[in-house]
Amino acid sequence: MSSSLPPSSIPLFDTVASYRAWRRKAFDENKSVGYVPTMGALHEGHLSLVRRSLAENDLTVLSIFVNPAQFAPHEDLATYPRTLPRDLELLSQISVTVPDGVRTPTAVFVPAVSEMYPSGISQNTQEQKGTFVEVKGYGHQMEGRTRPTFFRGVATVVTKLFNAIEPTRAYFGQKDIQQALLLRRMTRDLLLSHPEPHNLFIVPTARDPNTSLALSSRNAYLTERERDDVAPALYAALQAGKTAWEGSATKAECVERAQAVIENKKREVGDAVDLRLDYIEMNDPESFDVVQDSVTRQQWEGTVSGKPVILSGAMWVGKTRLIDNIILGDRHTLGIVE
């Protein structure tokens, strides 16, 4: 372990070679390994994924790596919260009781950028050299409209992390639903065995118990008023869209109802908070194609029996971009676990 890493009661690995030596022992002992990939700045959403992994696997590994390839040059790579000592302290306090005893996080992979990108990395895709992964046809919709290189960076780093960690099961949050579904498709397309597609699990979004704001590391950027009064408008907007969908409104009407909630909040706060809607949209969960404006819930369900719709949105609160989503229909068909 590098001397630059903080003290930890949980074993830390900062090179692929050192981690793989540990992983071989788990293979030899026929132990299952659950995996939670993170960029650090851990919150209850991350910890819920860890608890799920602890309950379902002999061993649980996290990675903490702020991935440069998923940040565009104008985005917040330099200022993204990095709180490794606090993250390790939080992890040291987690345990889950199972029939054969108590499980705690087993290891944390904390590689340097040079370890993950041996050929180097630039945030400018035109300057990048080396090997990258792109899931063609699925990264330009929804979040990809605003962040066109984001999913290329995510697919690349997660492929690398899956190759390094070799997890039996992996856990992702529903807040990043497009990311999770895209990565499941990637594991299938690339014939990955660790994890197999059906062992990539999506866990429901963790929310603030008082405001229902989706928990996110970027919430740390928000002022108290932005966090408690303004940011929750996004989830409220999605709920308004959901209510309209369940009441037989067309897709276009659902989006309008959701947008109205944001517009009302914007008028309420005036110039005190810079509130800007990026998008609210409804998409097919398999193709990510936009649902046609004229479609109602009854028409959708009559055409694609059993397939839900993703209602998602993004907005800026001050300098902070927030995302959220609701699944309209049976979310279990998307592999979202309770």
Coordinates of C-alpha atoms in Angstrom, one line a residue:
M1 CA 0.0 0.0 0.0
S2 CA 1.3 3.5 -0.9
S3 CA 2.5 5.6 2.0
S4 CA 0.4 8.5 0.6
L5 CA -2.9 6.7 1.5
P6 CA -4.6 7.5 4.8
P7 CA -4.7 5.0 7.7
S8 CA -7.6 2.5 7.3
S9 CA -9.0 -0.5 9.1
I10 CA -10.1 -1.8 5.7
P11 CA -7.3 -3.0 3.4
L12 CA -6.5 -0.5 0.6
F13 CA -5.1 -1.4 -2.8
D14 CA -3.8 1.2 -5.1
T15 CA -2.4 -1.0 -7.9
V16 CA -4.1 -3.6 -10.1
A17 CA -1.3 -6.0 -9.3
S18 CA -1.8 -5.8 -5.5
Y19 CA -5.5 -6.1 -5.8
R20 CA -5.3 -9.1 -8.1
A21 CA -3.1 -11.0 -5.6
W22 CA -5.9 -10.5 -3.1
R23 CA -8.6 -11.5 -5.6
R24 CA -6.8 -14.7 -6.5
K25 CA -7.1 -15.8 -2.9
A26 CA -10.9 -15.2 -3.0
F27 CA -11.1 -17.3 -6.2
D28 CA -9.1 -20.1 -4.5
E29 CA -11.5 -20.0 -1.6
N30 CA -14.5 -19.9 -3.9
K31 CA -15.9 -16.8 -2.2
S32 CA -18.3 -14.4 -4.0
V33 CA -17.2 -10.8 -4.4
G34 CA -19.7 -8.0 -4.5
Y35 CA -18.6 -4.7 -6.0
V36 CA -19.7 -1.1 -5.5
P37 CA -17.9 1.4 -7.9
T38 CA -17.8 5.0 -6.6
M39 CA -16.1 8.3 -7.1
G40 CA -15.9 8.8 -3.4
A41 CA -17.6 11.6 -1.4
L42 CA -19.8 8.8 0.0
H43 CA -23.3 9.3 1.2
E44 CA -26.2 7.1 2.2
G45 CA -27.0 6.2 -1.4
H46 CA -23.5 4.6 -1.7
L47 CA -23.8 3.0 1.7
S48 CA -27.2 1.4 0.8
L49 CA -25.4 -0.3 -2.2
V50 CA -22.6 -1.5 0.2
R51 CA -25.2 -3.0 2.6
R52 CA -26.9 -4.8 -0.3
S53 CA -23.5 -6.2 -1.4
L54 CA -22.6 -7.3 2.2
A55 CA -26.0 -9.1 2.5
E56 CA -25.5 -11.0 -0.8
N57 CA -21.8 -11.7 -1.0
D58 CA -19.0 -13.3 1.0
L59 CA -16.7 -10.3 0.3
T60 CA -17.4 -6.7 -0.6
V61 CA -15.1 -4.4 -2.5
L62 CA -15.5 -0.7 -3.3
S63 CA -13.5 1.4 -5.7
I64 CA -13.0 5.1 -5.1
F65 CA -11.8 6.8 -8.3
V66 CA -12.7 10.1 -9.8
N67 CA -12.6 9.3 -13.5
P68 CA -11.3 12.1 -15.7
A69 CA -12.7 10.5 -18.9
Q70 CA -16.3 11.2 -17.9
F71 CA -15.8 14.9 -17.3
A72 CA -15.8 17.3 -20.3
P73 CA -13.2 20.0 -20.2
H74 CA -15.7 22.6 -18.8
E75 CA -17.0 20.3 -16.1
D76 CA -16.1 20.0 -12.4
L77 CA -13.3 17.5 -12.4
A78 CA -11.0 19.8 -10.4
T79 CA -13.6 20.7 -7.8
Y80 CA -15.4 17.3 -7.5
P81 CA -15.4 16.4 -3.7
R82 CA -12.6 14.2 -2.6
T83 CA -13.0 13.0 0.9
L84 CA -11.1 9.7 1.2
P85 CA -10.4 9.8 5.0
R86 CA -14.1 10.5 5.7
D87 CA -15.2 7.8 3.2
L88 CA -13.0 5.2 4.9
E89 CA -14.4 6.2 8.3
L90 CA -17.9 5.8 7.1
L91 CA -17.1 2.4 5.6
S92 CA -15.5 1.2 8.8
Q93 CA -18.8 1.8 10.6
I94 CA -20.9 -0.4 8.3
S95 CA -21.8 -4.0 9.0
V96 CA -24.5 -6.5 8.1
T97 CA -25.5 -9.6 10.1
V98 CA -26.0 -12.7 8.2
P99 CA -26.7 -16.3 9.4
D100 CA -23.0 -17.2 9.5
G101 CA -21.8 -14.0 11.2
V102 CA -21.2 -10.3 10.6
R103 CA -19.9 -8.9 7.3
T104 CA -18.0 -5.7 6.9
P105 CA -16.4 -4.1 3.8
T106 CA -13.5 -6.2 2.8
A107 CA -11.3 -4.0 0.6
V108 CA -11.2 -0.7 -1.2
F109 CA -9.5 -0.1 -4.6
V110 CA -8.0 3.4 -4.8
P111 CA -6.0 3.6 -8.0
A112 CA -4.2 6.7 -9.3
V113 CA -5.1 8.1 -12.7
S114 CA -1.9 6.7 -14.1
E115 CA -2.8 3.2 -13.0
M116 CA -6.2 3.3 -14.7
Y117 CA -5.0 5.1 -17.9
P118 CA -1.5 3.8 -18.7
S119 CA -1.5 5.6 -22.0
G120 CA -2.5 8.9 -20.3
I121 CA -5.8 10.7 -20.4
S122 CA -7.1 14.1 -21.6
Q123 CA -10.6 15.4 -21.0
N124 CA -10.6 16.5 -24.6
T125 CA -11.7 13.4 -26.6
Q126 CA -9.8 14.7 -29.7
E127 CA -6.5 14.5 -27.8
Q128 CA -7.1 11.1 -26.2
K129 CA -4.8 8.1 -27.0
G130 CA -5.3 4.5 -26.1
T131 CA -8.3 2.2 -25.8
F132 CA -11.8 3.5 -25.1
V133 CA -15.2 1.8 -25.0
E134 CA -18.3 3.2 -26.6
V135 CA -21.8 1.7 -26.5
K136 CA -23.0 2.8 -29.9
G137 CA -26.5 4.2 -30.2
Y138 CA -27.3 4.4 -26.5
G139 CA -25.2 7.3 -25.3
H140 CA -26.6 10.3 -27.1
Q141 CA -30.1 10.4 -25.6
M142 CA -31.2 11.6 -22.2
E143 CA -28.1 12.5 -20.2
G144 CA -26.1 12.1 -23.4
R145 CA -27.8 15.1 -25.0
T146 CA -26.2 17.5 -22.5
R147 CA -23.0 15.4 -21.9
P148 CA -22.1 13.8 -25.2
T149 CA -18.8 12.2 -24.1
F150 CA -20.0 11.2 -20.7
F151 CA -21.0 7.6 -21.4
R152 CA -17.9 6.9 -23.4
G153 CA -15.9 7.8 -20.3
V154 CA -18.1 5.8 -18.0
A155 CA -18.1 2.7 -20.3
T156 CA -14.3 2.8 -20.6
V157 CA -13.6 3.1 -16.9
V158 CA -16.2 0.6 -15.8
T159 CA -14.8 -2.0 -18.3
K160 CA -11.4 -1.4 -16.8
L161 CA -12.7 -1.7 -13.2
F162 CA -14.7 -4.9 -14.0
N163 CA -11.5 -6.4 -15.5
A164 CA -9.5 -5.4 -12.4
I165 CA -12.1 -6.2 -9.7
E166 CA -13.6 -9.3 -11.3
P167 CA -16.8 -9.1 -9.3
T168 CA -19.4 -11.8 -8.9
R169 CA -22.1 -9.1 -8.5
A170 CA -22.0 -5.3 -9.0
Y171 CA -24.3 -2.7 -7.6
F172 CA -25.4 0.6 -9.1
G173 CA -28.0 3.3 -8.0
Q174 CA -31.2 4.0 -9.9
K175 CA -30.5 7.7 -9.8
D176 CA -28.1 7.1 -12.7
I177 CA -30.6 4.8 -14.5
Q178 CA -29.3 5.3 -18.0
Q179 CA -25.8 4.6 -16.9
A180 CA -26.8 1.4 -15.1
L181 CA -28.9 0.1 -18.1
L182 CA -26.2 1.0 -20.6
L183 CA -23.5 -0.8 -18.5
R184 CA -25.7 -3.9 -18.3
R185 CA -26.0 -3.9 -22.1
M186 CA -22.2 -3.4 -22.3
T187 CA -21.5 -6.5 -20.1
R188 CA -23.8 -8.5 -22.4
D189 CA -22.3 -7.1 -25.6
L190 CA -18.7 -7.7 -24.5
L191 CA -19.5 -11.2 -23.1
L192 CA -18.2 -10.3 -19.7
S193 CA -18.3 -13.0 -17.0
H194 CA -17.5 -10.8 -14.0
P195 CA -20.1 -9.7 -13.6
E196 CA -22.6 -11.4 -15.9
P197 CA -25.4 -9.1 -17.1
H198 CA -28.0 -10.6 -14.7
N199 CA -25.6 -9.9 -11.8
L200 CA -25.5 -6.2 -12.4
F201 CA -28.1 -4.9 -9.9
I202 CA -29.8 -1.6 -9.8
V203 CA -30.8 -0.4 -6.3
P204 CA -33.6 2.3 -5.8
T205 CA -32.5 5.9 -5.4
A206 CA -31.7 6.9 -1.8
R207 CA -33.5 10.2 -0.9
D208 CA -33.4 12.8 1.9
P209 CA -36.1 11.6 4.3
N210 CA -37.5 15.2 4.6
T211 CA -37.4 16.6 1.1
S212 CA -37.1 13.5 -1.1
L213 CA -34.1 15.1 -2.8
A214 CA -32.0 12.3 -4.5
L215 CA -28.8 11.9 -2.6
S216 CA -25.7 12.9 -4.6
S217 CA -22.1 13.8 -3.9
R218 CA -22.7 17.0 -5.8
N219 CA -25.3 18.0 -3.3
A220 CA -22.4 19.2 -1.3
Y221 CA -22.1 22.2 -3.7
L222 CA -25.6 23.4 -2.7
T223 CA -26.3 26.1 -0.2
E224 CA -28.8 25.3 2.6
R225 CA -31.6 27.1 0.8
E226 CA -30.7 25.5 -2.6
R227 CA -30.6 22.0 -1.0
D228 CA -33.7 22.2 1.2
D229 CA -36.1 24.5 -0.8
V230 CA -35.1 24.6 -4.5
A231 CA -33.4 21.3 -5.4
P232 CA -36.4 19.2 -4.3
A233 CA -38.5 20.8 -7.1
L234 CA -37.0 18.3 -9.6
Y235 CA -38.5 15.3 -7.9
A236 CA -41.7 17.1 -7.3
A237 CA -41.8 17.9 -11.1
L238 CA -41.3 14.2 -11.9
Q239 CA -44.0 13.2 -9.5
A240 CA -46.4 15.7 -11.3
G241 CA -45.5 14.0 -14.6
K242 CA -46.1 10.6 -13.1
T243 CA -49.6 11.7 -11.8
A244 CA -50.5 13.0 -15.2
W245 CA -49.3 9.7 -16.9
E246 CA -51.4 7.7 -14.5
G247 CA -54.4 9.9 -15.2
S248 CA -54.3 9.2 -19.0
A249 CA -52.5 12.4 -20.1
T250 CA -50.4 12.2 -23.2
K251 CA -46.7 12.2 -22.9
A252 CA -46.5 15.8 -24.0
E253 CA -49.0 16.8 -21.4
C254 CA -47.0 14.9 -18.7
V255 CA -43.8 16.7 -19.6
E256 CA -45.7 20.1 -19.6
R257 CA -47.1 19.4 -16.1
A258 CA -43.6 18.5 -14.8
Q259 CA -42.1 21.6 -16.5
A260 CA -44.7 23.8 -14.8
V261 CA -43.5 22.8 -11.4
I262 CA -40.0 24.0 -12.2
E263 CA -41.4 27.2 -13.7
N264 CA -43.4 27.9 -10.6
K265 CA -40.4 27.3 -8.4
K266 CA -38.4 29.6 -10.6
R267 CA -40.9 32.4 -10.2
E268 CA -41.0 31.8 -6.5
V269 CA -37.3 32.2 -5.9
G270 CA -36.8 35.0 -8.5
D271 CA -33.3 36.2 -8.7
A272 CA -32.3 34.7 -5.3
V273 CA -31.4 31.4 -6.9
D274 CA -30.3 30.7 -10.5
L275 CA -32.7 27.8 -11.4
R276 CA -32.5 26.5 -14.9
L277 CA -34.2 23.4 -16.3
D278 CA -32.0 21.3 -18.6
Y279 CA -34.6 18.7 -19.6
I280 CA -37.6 16.6 -18.6
E281 CA -38.2 13.7 -20.9
M282 CA -39.8 10.2 -21.2
N283 CA -37.8 7.4 -22.8
D284 CA -38.0 3.8 -23.7
P285 CA -35.9 1.9 -21.2
E286 CA -34.4 -0.5 -23.8
S287 CA -33.6 1.8 -26.7
F288 CA -33.6 5.2 -24.8
D289 CA -35.7 6.5 -27.7
V290 CA -38.0 9.4 -26.8
V291 CA -41.7 8.4 -26.3
Q292 CA -43.9 10.0 -28.9
D293 CA -45.8 13.1 -27.7
S294 CA -49.2 11.8 -28.4
V295 CA -48.8 8.5 -26.5
T296 CA -50.8 7.8 -23.4
R297 CA -50.2 5.2 -20.7
Q298 CA -52.9 3.0 -22.0
Q299 CA -51.5 3.2 -25.6
W300 CA -48.0 2.5 -24.4
E301 CA -49.0 -0.5 -22.3
G302 CA -51.2 -1.9 -25.1
T303 CA -48.2 -1.7 -27.5
V304 CA -45.3 -2.8 -25.3
S305 CA -46.9 -5.1 -22.6
G306 CA -45.0 -5.0 -19.4
K307 CA -42.3 -2.5 -20.4
P308 CA -42.1 0.6 -18.2
V309 CA -41.1 4.2 -19.2
I310 CA -38.3 6.2 -17.8
L311 CA -39.4 9.7 -16.7
S312 CA -36.2 11.7 -16.1
G313 CA -35.0 15.2 -15.7
A314 CA -32.0 17.4 -15.0
M315 CA -31.7 21.0 -13.8
W316 CA -29.2 23.5 -12.6
V317 CA -29.5 25.0 -9.1
G318 CA -26.9 27.7 -9.0
K319 CA -23.7 26.0 -10.3
T320 CA -24.9 22.5 -9.5
R321 CA -26.4 20.2 -12.0
L322 CA -28.9 17.7 -10.5
I323 CA -30.5 14.6 -12.1
D324 CA -33.3 12.3 -11.1
N325 CA -35.8 9.8 -12.5
I326 CA -39.0 7.9 -11.8
I327 CA -39.9 4.6 -13.4
L328 CA -43.5 4.6 -14.7
G329 CA -44.6 1.0 -14.5
D330 CA -43.0 -2.1 -13.1
R331 CA -39.4 -1.2 -12.3
H332 CA -38.6 -4.8 -11.5
T333 CA -38.6 -5.6 -15.2
L334 CA -35.5 -3.4 -15.5
G335 CA -33.7 -5.4 -12.8
I336 CA -34.3 -2.8 -10.1
V337 CA -34.2 -4.7 -6.8
E338 CA -36.0 -3.7 -3.5

